PDB file of C-alpha atoms and ligand atoms in Angstrom:
ATOM      1  CA  MET A   1      37.328 -12.545 -22.012  1.00 80.00           C
ATOM      2  CA  GLU A   2      36.062 -16.033 -22.126  1.00 92.00           C
ATOM      3  CA  PRO A   3      32.215 -16.430 -20.559  1.00 97.00           C
ATOM      4  CA  TRP A   4      31.797 -17.672 -17.415  1.00 98.00           C
ATOM      5  CA  GLN A   5      35.412 -17.704 -15.658  1.00 98.00           C
ATOM      6  CA  ILE A   6      35.833 -19.827 -12.865  1.00 97.00           C
ATOM      7  CA  GLY A   7      36.864 -17.464 -10.742  1.00 97.00           C
ATOM      8  CA  VAL A   8      37.602 -17.779  -6.496  1.00 95.00           C
ATOM      9  CA  PHE A   9      37.327 -15.256  -3.600  1.00 93.00           C
ATOM     10  CA  THR A  10      40.531 -14.554  -1.960  1.00 89.00           C
ATOM     11  CA  SER A  11      42.467 -12.278   0.417  1.00 81.00           C
ATOM     12  CA  VAL A  12      45.633  -9.966   0.497  1.00 72.00           C
ATOM     13  CA  ASP A  13      45.825 -10.101   4.079  1.00 68.00           C
ATOM     14  CA  ALA A  14      42.785  -8.963   5.305  1.00 55.00           C
ATOM     15  CA  GLY A  15      42.167 -13.303   6.280  1.00 60.00           C
ATOM     16  CA  LEU A  16      39.086 -13.409   4.238  1.00 61.00           C
ATOM     17  CA  GLY A  17      39.038 -16.023   1.699  1.00 67.00           C
ATOM     18  CA  VAL A  18      41.289 -17.947   0.186  1.00 76.00           C
ATOM     19  CA  HIS A  19      44.854 -17.429  -0.797  1.00 79.00           C
ATOM     20  CA  LEU A  20      46.184 -17.366  -3.332  1.00 83.00           C
ATOM     21  CA  ASP A  21      48.108 -20.257  -3.326  1.00 82.00           C
ATOM     22  CA  VAL A  22      45.377 -22.232  -2.555  1.00 85.00           C
ATOM     23  CA  ALA A  23      43.945 -20.580  -6.231  1.00 89.00           C
ATOM     24  CA  GLN A  24      46.554 -21.706  -7.837  1.00 90.00           C
ATOM     25  CA  GLU A  25      46.796 -25.226  -7.107  1.00 90.00           C
ATOM     26  CA  LEU A  26      43.165 -25.896  -8.096  1.00 91.00           C
ATOM     27  CA  GLY A  27      44.290 -23.497 -11.570  1.00 93.00           C
ATOM     28  CA  ILE A  28      41.360 -21.802 -10.680  1.00 95.00           C
ATOM     29  CA  PRO A  29      41.953 -18.642 -13.890  1.00 96.00           C
ATOM     30  CA  THR A  30      40.502 -14.895 -11.946  1.00 97.00           C
ATOM     31  CA  VAL A  31      39.501 -14.548  -8.058  1.00 96.00           C
ATOM     32  CA  GLN A  32      38.435 -11.360  -6.448  1.00 96.00           C
ATOM     33  CA  VAL A  33      40.451  -9.981  -3.887  1.00 94.00           C
ATOM     34  CA  HIS A  34      38.922  -8.893  -0.434  1.00 93.00           C
ATOM     35  CA  ALA A  35      41.529  -5.338  -0.344  1.00 92.00           C
ATOM     36  CA  PRO A  36      44.282  -5.350   2.064  1.00 89.00           C
ATOM     37  CA  HIS A  37      44.064  -3.546   5.556  1.00 88.00           C
ATOM     38  CA  GLN A  38      45.408   0.499   5.408  1.00 88.00           C
ATOM     39  CA  ALA A  39      49.270  -0.309   5.734  1.00 88.00           C
ATOM     40  CA  THR A  40      49.834  -2.316   2.877  1.00 87.00           C
ATOM     41  CA  ARG A  41      47.650  -0.997   0.662  1.00 92.00           C
ATOM     42  CA  THR A  42      50.817   0.296  -1.054  1.00 92.00           C
ATOM     43  CA  LYS A  43      52.566   0.486  -4.542  1.00 95.00           C
ATOM     44  CA  ALA A  44      55.384  -2.018  -2.940  1.00 93.00           C
ATOM     45  CA  ALA A  45      52.234  -4.964  -1.673  1.00 90.00           C
ATOM     46  CA  ALA A  46      50.459  -4.106  -5.583  1.00 93.00           C
ATOM     47  CA  ASP A  47      53.373  -4.858  -7.409  1.00 94.00           C
ATOM     48  CA  ASP A  48      54.075  -7.858  -5.514  1.00 90.00           C
ATOM     49  CA  PHE A  49      50.251  -9.031  -5.733  1.00 90.00           C
ATOM     50  CA  LEU A  50      50.526  -8.110  -9.303  1.00 92.00           C
ATOM     51  CA  LYS A  51      53.396  -9.796  -9.584  1.00 92.00           C
ATOM     52  CA  ARG A  52      52.055 -13.238  -8.274  1.00 90.00           C
ATOM     53  CA  THR A  53      49.213 -13.316  -9.854  1.00 92.00           C
ATOM     54  CA  ARG A  54      50.573 -12.563 -13.207  1.00 93.00           C
ATOM     55  CA  ALA A  55      53.119 -16.049 -12.490  1.00 92.00           C
ATOM     56  CA  ALA A  56      50.154 -18.046 -11.291  1.00 91.00           C
ATOM     57  CA  GLY A  57      47.987 -17.069 -14.902  1.00 93.00           C
ATOM     58  CA  ILE A  58      45.043 -15.402 -12.895  1.00 95.00           C
ATOM     59  CA  THR A  59      43.482 -12.738 -13.156  1.00 96.00           C
ATOM     60  CA  VAL A  60      42.034  -9.844 -10.714  1.00 96.00           C
ATOM     61  CA  THR A  61      38.289  -8.747 -11.050  1.00 98.00           C
ATOM     62  CA  CYS A  62      36.507  -7.297  -8.627  1.00 98.00           C
ATOM     63  CA  VAL A  63      38.488  -5.652  -5.485  1.00 97.00           C
ATOM     64  CA  PHE A  64      35.941  -5.692  -2.969  1.00 97.00           C
ATOM     65  CA  GLY A  65      36.680  -3.305  -0.004  1.00 96.00           C
ATOM     66  CA  GLY A  66      35.828  -4.332   3.961  1.00 93.00           C
ATOM     67  CA  PHE A  67      36.625  -2.409   7.741  1.00 95.00           C
ATOM     68  CA  ASP A  68      37.530  -2.296  10.978  1.00 94.00           C
ATOM     69  CA  GLY A  69      34.823  -2.294  13.116  1.00 96.00           C
ATOM     70  CA  GLU A  70      32.644  -4.618  10.853  1.00 96.00           C
ATOM     71  CA  SER A  71      30.437  -7.283  12.265  1.00 96.00           C
ATOM     72  CA  TYR A  72      29.277 -10.300  11.080  1.00 94.00           C
ATOM     73  CA  ALA A  73      28.016 -12.013  14.203  1.00 95.00           C
ATOM     74  CA  ASP A  74      24.166 -11.919  13.823  1.00 96.00           C
ATOM     75  CA  ILE A  75      21.743  -9.936  11.839  1.00 97.00           C
ATOM     76  CA  PRO A  76      21.077  -7.540  14.275  1.00 96.00           C
ATOM     77  CA  THR A  77      25.073  -7.089  14.258  1.00 97.00           C
ATOM     78  CA  THR A  78      25.788  -6.693  10.941  1.00 97.00           C
ATOM     79  CA  ALA A  79      23.040  -4.516  10.614  1.00 96.00           C
ATOM     80  CA  ARG A  80      25.039  -2.313  13.232  1.00 97.00           C
ATOM     81  CA  THR A  81      28.454  -2.387  12.305  1.00 98.00           C
ATOM     82  CA  VAL A  82      28.723  -3.017   8.411  1.00 98.00           C
ATOM     83  CA  GLY A  83      29.091  -0.715   6.126  1.00 98.00           C
ATOM     84  CA  LEU A  84      28.571   2.674   4.513  1.00 98.00           C
ATOM     85  CA  VAL A  85      25.133   3.127   6.728  1.00 98.00           C
ATOM     86  CA  PRO A  86      26.489   3.022   9.849  1.00 97.00           C
ATOM     87  CA  GLU A  87      26.728   7.456  10.476  1.00 97.00           C
ATOM     88  CA  ALA A  88      29.245   7.476  13.177  1.00 97.00           C
ATOM     89  CA  THR A  89      31.880   5.546  10.688  1.00 98.00           C
ATOM     90  CA  ARG A  90      30.582   6.694   7.371  1.00 98.00           C
ATOM     91  CA  ALA A  91      32.444   9.531   6.030  1.00 97.00           C
ATOM     92  CA  ALA A  92      36.132   7.565   7.454  1.00 97.00           C
ATOM     93  CA  ARG A  93      35.218   4.787   4.993  1.00 98.00           C
ATOM     94  CA  ILE A  94      33.570   6.619   2.759  1.00 98.00           C
ATOM     95  CA  ARG A  95      38.133   8.295   2.905  1.00 97.00           C
ATOM     96  CA  GLU A  96      38.587   4.474   3.597  1.00 97.00           C
ATOM     97  CA  MET A  97      36.916   2.796   0.744  1.00 98.00           C
ATOM     98  CA  LYS A  98      38.563   5.892  -1.879  1.00 98.00           C
ATOM     99  CA  GLU A  99      42.110   4.619  -0.805  1.00 97.00           C
ATOM    100  CA  ILE A 100      40.766   1.175  -1.991  1.00 97.00           C
ATOM    101  CA  SER A 101      40.010   1.664  -5.666  1.00 98.00           C
ATOM    102  CA  ASP A 102      43.187   3.947  -5.771  1.00 98.00           C
ATOM    103  CA  PHE A 103      44.775   0.645  -4.976  1.00 96.00           C
ATOM    104  CA  SER A 104      42.728  -1.727  -7.402  1.00 97.00           C
ATOM    105  CA  LYS A 105      43.649   1.039 -10.000  1.00 97.00           C
ATOM    106  CA  LEU A 106      47.541   0.422  -9.581  1.00 96.00           C
ATOM    107  CA  LEU A 107      46.271  -3.989  -9.305  1.00 95.00           C
ATOM    108  CA  GLY A 108      44.923  -2.647 -13.000  1.00 96.00           C
ATOM    109  CA  CYS A 109      41.546  -3.723 -11.675  1.00 97.00           C
ATOM    110  CA  SER A 110      38.325  -1.770 -13.235  1.00 98.00           C
ATOM    111  CA  ALA A 111      35.470  -2.984 -10.555  1.00 98.00           C
ATOM    112  CA  VAL A 112      35.541  -2.396  -7.169  1.00 98.00           C
ATOM    113  CA  GLY A 113      32.948  -4.073  -4.239  1.00 98.00           C
ATOM    114  CA  LEU A 114      31.397  -3.638  -1.418  1.00 97.00           C
ATOM    115  CA  HIS A 115      28.075  -4.177   0.838  1.00 97.00           C
ATOM    116  CA  VAL A 116      26.965  -1.525   1.400  1.00 98.00           C
ATOM    117  CA  GLY A 117      25.367  -1.746   4.690  1.00 98.00           C
ATOM    118  CA  PHE A 118      21.277  -2.129   5.204  1.00 98.00           C
ATOM    119  CA  VAL A 119      19.630   0.590   3.445  1.00 98.00           C
ATOM    120  CA  PRO A 120      17.693   2.865   5.323  1.00 97.00           C
ATOM    121  CA  ALA A 121      13.484   1.910   4.306  1.00 96.00           C
ATOM    122  CA  ASP A 122      12.901   5.263   4.172  1.00 97.00           C
ATOM    123  CA  ARG A 123      13.768   6.878   0.863  1.00 97.00           C
ATOM    124  CA  THR A 124      12.481  11.120   2.204  1.00 97.00           C
ATOM    125  CA  GLY A 125      14.357  10.728   5.448  1.00 97.00           C
ATOM    126  CA  ALA A 126      17.617  12.438   6.344  1.00 97.00           C
ATOM    127  CA  SER A 127      19.693   8.977   6.662  1.00 95.00           C
ATOM    128  CA  TYR A 128      18.711   7.660   3.463  1.00 98.00           C
ATOM    129  CA  LYS A 129      19.154  11.058   2.069  1.00 98.00           C
ATOM    130  CA  SER A 130      23.179  11.748   2.909  1.00 97.00           C
ATOM    131  CA  LEU A 131      23.920   7.836   2.489  1.00 98.00           C
ATOM    132  CA  ILE A 132      22.573   9.072  -1.503  1.00 98.00           C
ATOM    133  CA  ASP A 133      25.664  12.329  -1.109  1.00 98.00           C
ATOM    134  CA  ALA A 134      27.716  10.160   0.349  1.00 98.00           C
ATOM    135  CA  ALA A 135      27.775   6.794  -2.947  1.00 98.00           C
ATOM    136  CA  ARG A 136      27.880   9.954  -4.532  1.00 98.00           C
ATOM    137  CA  GLY A 137      31.054  11.237  -4.248  1.00 98.00           C
ATOM    138  CA  LEU A 138      32.595   7.708  -3.974  1.00 98.00           C
ATOM    139  CA  LEU A 139      31.245   6.688  -7.620  1.00 98.00           C
ATOM    140  CA  ASP A 140      32.458   9.849  -8.258  1.00 98.00           C
ATOM    141  CA  HIS A 141      35.909   8.940  -7.323  1.00 98.00           C
ATOM    142  CA  VAL A 142      35.787   5.084  -8.528  1.00 98.00           C
ATOM    143  CA  ALA A 143      34.742   6.391 -11.988  1.00 98.00           C
ATOM    144  CA  ALA A 144      37.473   9.331 -12.620  1.00 98.00           C
ATOM    145  CA  ASN A 145      39.817   6.001 -11.821  1.00 98.00           C
ATOM    146  CA  GLY A 146      37.678   4.634 -14.566  1.00 98.00           C
ATOM    147  CA  GLN A 147      36.053   2.090 -12.741  1.00 98.00           C
ATOM    148  CA  ASN A 148      32.275   0.927 -11.895  1.00 98.00           C
ATOM    149  CA  LEU A 149      31.347  -0.465  -8.118  1.00 98.00           C
ATOM    150  CA  HIS A 150      29.767  -3.658  -7.266  1.00 98.00           C
ATOM    151  CA  LEU A 151      26.734  -3.767  -4.506  1.00 98.00           C
ATOM    152  CA  GLU A 152      27.316  -6.554  -2.541  1.00 98.00           C
ATOM    153  CA  THR A 153      22.870  -8.445  -1.993  1.00 98.00           C
ATOM    154  CA  GLY A 154      21.394  -9.697   0.247  1.00 97.00           C
ATOM    155  CA  GLN A 155      21.037  -6.706   2.517  1.00 96.00           C
ATOM    156  CA  GLU A 156      17.989  -5.216   0.820  1.00 97.00           C
ATOM    157  CA  THR A 157      15.627  -6.793  -0.954  1.00 98.00           C
ATOM    158  CA  ALA A 158      15.476  -6.404  -4.738  1.00 98.00           C
ATOM    159  CA  ASP A 159      13.041  -3.962  -5.267  1.00 98.00           C
ATOM    160  CA  HIS A 160      14.686  -1.597  -2.777  1.00 98.00           C
ATOM    161  CA  LEU A 161      18.466  -2.534  -4.172  1.00 98.00           C
ATOM    162  CA  LEU A 162      17.031  -0.757  -7.310  1.00 98.00           C
ATOM    163  CA  GLU A 163      15.419   1.864  -5.494  1.00 98.00           C
ATOM    164  CA  PHE A 164      19.007   3.185  -4.107  1.00 98.00           C
ATOM    165  CA  ILE A 165      20.347   2.927  -7.164  1.00 98.00           C
ATOM    166  CA  HIS A 166      18.198   4.443  -9.351  1.00 98.00           C
ATOM    167  CA  ASP A 167      18.026   7.102  -6.449  1.00 98.00           C
ATOM    168  CA  VAL A 168      21.620   7.428  -6.701  1.00 98.00           C
ATOM    169  CA  ASN A 169      21.867   7.954 -10.025  1.00 98.00           C
ATOM    170  CA  ARG A 170      25.325   7.757 -11.378  1.00 98.00           C
ATOM    171  CA  SER A 171      26.040   5.203 -13.814  1.00 98.00           C
ATOM    172  CA  ASN A 172      28.833   3.315 -13.207  1.00 98.00           C
ATOM    173  CA  LEU A 173      26.891   1.343  -9.976  1.00 98.00           C
ATOM    174  CA  PHE A 174      25.913  -2.164 -11.201  1.00 98.00           C
ATOM    175  CA  ILE A 175      25.825  -5.492  -8.741  1.00 98.00           C
ATOM    176  CA  ASN A 176      27.891  -8.487  -7.747  1.00 98.00           C
ATOM    177  CA  PHE A 177      24.609 -10.733  -6.657  1.00 98.00           C
ATOM    178  CA  ASP A 178      25.038 -13.337  -4.566  1.00 98.00           C
ATOM    179  CA  PRO A 179      22.318 -16.022  -4.467  1.00 98.00           C
ATOM    180  CA  ALA A 180      23.006 -17.469  -1.013  1.00 98.00           C
ATOM    181  CA  ASN A 181      23.539 -13.803   0.707  1.00 98.00           C
ATOM    182  CA  MET A 182      19.119 -13.986  -0.266  1.00 98.00           C
ATOM    183  CA  ILE A 183      18.865 -16.843   1.339  1.00 98.00           C
ATOM    184  CA  LEU A 184      20.431 -16.542   4.469  1.00 98.00           C
ATOM    185  CA  TYR A 185      19.218 -12.268   4.934  1.00 98.00           C
ATOM    186  CA  GLY A 186      16.246 -13.631   4.117  1.00 98.00           C
ATOM    187  CA  THR A 187      15.789 -11.107   1.872  1.00 97.00           C
ATOM    188  CA  GLY A 188      13.557 -12.819  -0.975  1.00 97.00           C
ATOM    189  CA  ASP A 189      14.710 -15.707  -3.722  1.00 98.00           C
ATOM    190  CA  PRO A 190      17.196 -15.822  -5.087  1.00 98.00           C
ATOM    191  CA  ILE A 191      15.973 -16.309  -8.073  1.00 98.00           C
ATOM    192  CA  GLU A 192      13.277 -13.763  -7.858  1.00 98.00           C
ATOM    193  CA  ALA A 193      15.898 -11.354  -7.201  1.00 98.00           C
ATOM    194  CA  LEU A 194      18.368 -11.973 -10.226  1.00 98.00           C
ATOM    195  CA  LYS A 195      15.504 -11.189 -12.798  1.00 98.00           C
ATOM    196  CA  LYS A 196      14.740  -7.866 -11.424  1.00 98.00           C
ATOM    197  CA  VAL A 197      17.835  -7.001 -11.113  1.00 98.00           C
ATOM    198  CA  GLY A 198      19.659  -8.903 -13.673  1.00 98.00           C
ATOM    199  CA  HIS A 199      19.744  -5.637 -16.071  1.00 98.00           C
ATOM    200  CA  LEU A 200      22.680  -4.453 -13.522  1.00 98.00           C
ATOM    201  CA  VAL A 201      24.834  -7.561 -12.848  1.00 98.00           C
ATOM    202  CA  ARG A 202      28.597  -7.216 -13.659  1.00 98.00           C
ATOM    203  CA  SER A 203      29.895  -9.818 -10.638  1.00 98.00           C
ATOM    204  CA  VAL A 204      28.611 -13.040  -9.308  1.00 98.00           C
ATOM    205  CA  HIS A 205      29.341 -15.119  -6.319  1.00 98.00           C
ATOM    206  CA  CYS A 206      28.084 -18.720  -6.528  1.00 98.00           C
ATOM    207  CA  LYS A 207      27.535 -20.079  -2.427  1.00 98.00           C
ATOM    208  CA  ASP A 208      24.690 -21.702  -1.676  1.00 98.00           C
ATOM    209  CA  GLY A 209      22.991 -21.329   1.079  1.00 98.00           C
ATOM    210  CA  LYS A 210      19.425 -22.867   3.284  1.00 98.00           C
ATOM    211  CA  TRP A 211      16.225 -20.412   4.194  1.00 98.00           C
ATOM    212  CA  ALA A 212      16.636 -20.059   8.173  1.00 98.00           C
ATOM    213  CA  ALA A 213      12.430 -21.435   9.685  1.00 97.00           C
ATOM    214  CA  PRO A 214       9.905 -19.124   8.111  1.00 96.00           C
ATOM    215  CA  GLU A 215       9.401 -17.094  11.296  1.00 97.00           C
ATOM    216  CA  LEU A 216      13.337 -16.601  12.344  1.00 97.00           C
ATOM    217  CA  ARG A 217      13.824 -15.810   8.363  1.00 96.00           C
ATOM    218  CA  GLY A 218      15.391 -12.444   8.019  1.00 95.00           C
ATOM    219  CA  LYS A 219      15.459 -11.880  11.989  1.00 96.00           C
ATOM    220  CA  GLU A 220      18.352 -15.006  12.108  1.00 97.00           C
ATOM    221  CA  TRP A 221      20.706 -16.343   9.949  1.00 97.00           C
ATOM    222  CA  GLY A 222      20.167 -19.019   7.286  1.00 97.00           C
ATOM    223  CA  THR A 223      23.201 -21.108   7.077  1.00 97.00           C
ATOM    224  CA  GLU A 224      25.851 -21.175   4.632  1.00 96.00           C
ATOM    225  CA  VAL A 225      26.203 -24.989   3.248  1.00 96.00           C
ATOM    226  CA  ALA A 226      29.044 -26.209   0.270  1.00 96.00           C
ATOM    227  CA  LEU A 227      28.039 -24.782  -3.686  1.00 97.00           C
ATOM    228  CA  GLY A 228      25.010 -27.239  -4.725  1.00 97.00           C
ATOM    229  CA  GLU A 229      24.028 -28.611  -1.548  1.00 97.00           C
ATOM    230  CA  GLY A 230      22.114 -25.586  -0.397  1.00 98.00           C
ATOM    231  CA  ASP A 231      18.194 -24.034  -1.556  1.00 98.00           C
ATOM    232  CA  VAL A 232      20.032 -21.438  -4.496  1.00 98.00           C
ATOM    233  CA  GLY A 233      19.953 -24.645  -7.683  1.00 98.00           C
ATOM    234  CA  MET A 234      22.802 -23.998  -9.214  1.00 98.00           C
ATOM    235  CA  GLU A 235      21.362 -25.057 -12.472  1.00 98.00           C
ATOM    236  CA  THR A 236      18.549 -22.784 -12.621  1.00 98.00           C
ATOM    237  CA  TYR A 237      21.019 -19.748 -10.967  1.00 98.00           C
ATOM    238  CA  LEU A 238      23.626 -20.502 -14.642  1.00 98.00           C
ATOM    239  CA  ARG A 239      20.083 -20.469 -16.822  1.00 98.00           C
ATOM    240  CA  THR A 240      19.160 -17.293 -15.267  1.00 98.00           C
ATOM    241  CA  LEU A 241      22.254 -15.469 -15.852  1.00 98.00           C
ATOM    242  CA  LYS A 242      22.526 -17.403 -19.171  1.00 98.00           C
ATOM    243  CA  ASP A 243      18.948 -15.969 -20.187  1.00 98.00           C
ATOM    244  CA  LEU A 244      20.017 -12.370 -18.749  1.00 98.00           C
ATOM    245  CA  GLY A 245      23.392 -12.375 -21.184  1.00 98.00           C
ATOM    246  CA  TYR A 246      25.642 -12.608 -18.281  1.00 98.00           C
ATOM    247  CA  ARG A 247      29.567 -14.106 -19.299  1.00 98.00           C
ATOM    248  CA  GLY A 248      31.313 -12.594 -16.229  1.00 98.00           C
ATOM    249  CA  PRO A 249      33.194 -14.473 -14.022  1.00 98.00           C
ATOM    250  CA  LEU A 250      31.690 -16.581 -11.970  1.00 98.00           C
ATOM    251  CA  THR A 251      33.103 -16.673  -8.427  1.00 98.00           C
ATOM    252  CA  ILE A 252      32.981 -19.454  -5.772  1.00 97.00           C
ATOM    253  CA  GLU A 253      32.978 -18.358  -2.383  1.00 95.00           C
ATOM    254  CA  ARG A 254      32.724 -19.998   0.711  1.00 90.00           C
ATOM    255  CA  GLU A 255      33.377 -18.441   4.046  1.00 84.00           C
ATOM    256  CA  ILE A 256      34.848 -20.897   6.383  1.00 83.00           C
ATOM    257  CA  ALA A 257      38.104 -19.441   6.552  1.00 78.00           C
ATOM    258  CA  HIS A 258      38.922 -20.666   9.775  1.00 81.00           C
ATOM    259  CA  ASP A 259      38.330 -24.360   8.486  1.00 84.00           C
ATOM    260  CA  ARG A 260      41.334 -24.247   5.520  1.00 82.00           C
ATOM    261  CA  GLU A 261      41.334 -28.222   4.284  1.00 86.00           C
ATOM    262  CA  ARG A 262      37.166 -27.776   4.320  1.00 89.00           C
ATOM    263  CA  GLN A 263      37.663 -24.538   2.330  1.00 86.00           C
ATOM    264  CA  LYS A 264      39.636 -25.681  -0.365  1.00 88.00           C
ATOM    265  CA  ARG A 265      37.843 -29.501  -0.674  1.00 93.00           C
ATOM    266  CA  ASP A 266      34.698 -27.637  -1.029  1.00 94.00           C
ATOM    267  CA  ILE A 267      35.948 -25.052  -3.279  1.00 94.00           C
ATOM    268  CA  GLY A 268      37.096 -28.566  -5.029  1.00 95.00           C
ATOM    269  CA  THR A 269      34.234 -30.080  -5.809  1.00 96.00           C
ATOM    270  CA  ALA A 270      32.401 -26.874  -5.970  1.00 97.00           C
ATOM    271  CA  MET A 271      35.231 -26.050  -9.482  1.00 97.00           C
ATOM    272  CA  GLU A 272      33.673 -29.594 -10.578  1.00 97.00           C
ATOM    273  CA  LEU A 273      29.814 -28.710  -9.891  1.00 98.00           C
ATOM    274  CA  LEU A 274      30.172 -25.026 -12.310  1.00 98.00           C
ATOM    275  CA  GLN A 275      32.711 -26.457 -15.169  1.00 97.00           C
ATOM    276  CA  ARG A 276      30.192 -29.493 -15.201  1.00 98.00           C
ATOM    277  CA  LEU A 277      26.734 -27.557 -15.345  1.00 98.00           C
ATOM    278  CA  LYS A 278      28.700 -24.856 -18.056  1.00 98.00           C
ATOM    279  CA  ALA A 279      29.536 -27.469 -20.132  1.00 97.00           C
ATOM    280  CA  GLN A 280      25.671 -28.293 -20.558  1.00 98.00           C
ATOM    281  CA  ILE A 281      24.029 -24.668 -20.231  1.00 98.00           C
ATOM    282  CA  LEU A 282      26.394 -22.883 -22.172  1.00 93.00           C
TER     283      LEU A 282
HETATM  284 MG1   MG B 301      29.271 -13.088  -1.769  1.00 71.14          MG
END
């Protein structure tokens, strides 16, 4: 695959990201997709989606899982509800994530993505250890499908994410790096984080954000903004990716699904910015 192909985060039916027709209209060659709900994770739905992506000349590069009951309303709610960390829903979500891996295989896609949640800080605690076991079970299923699992960044510091990946100890566990999330969650300077985890980065989000006030970082969200208007520093981000030898897609993520027109406009602008930087840097 040509290096640094532009991509966009889309959705089969879950309402996140942009719709496929917008990607097609903008001439974007790759997409990451949010997995559809259980009722539509069928062979027929996969075939239909594949037919549409092929007709549009679009390659699916990663399928992201998400679950009912997750809420990103604020940081404490996110910590309580998101990913595989909450114990009450863990077993059911692992099962569902395995189904999402199977669905991704039907799409011919060799990567699945996930927000694992706020990994417990104490590496010796029971909650951490049971999370490691659950993750291993999932990764073995994903490996049997010939796939890798990419963990989204932001909910942990780069150092703790590395510890977790080390402890899970599976060769198909990698990272989807989202620089804006490091800022939004207040978990560290995105460029410093990228340098630390870069050897494990297999996909990236191109998203931007502004830090919350220093006393609020990690407690309240920073602000997601259009690409190039935030604190990430897109040129430094792309130069760092180049230095790390990253050649995968550059997937634009703009999380304002409630405002379709603005989302489409911002993605168009983001695409121009990335193409200009790509021409300069690559
Ligand atoms: Mg992201």
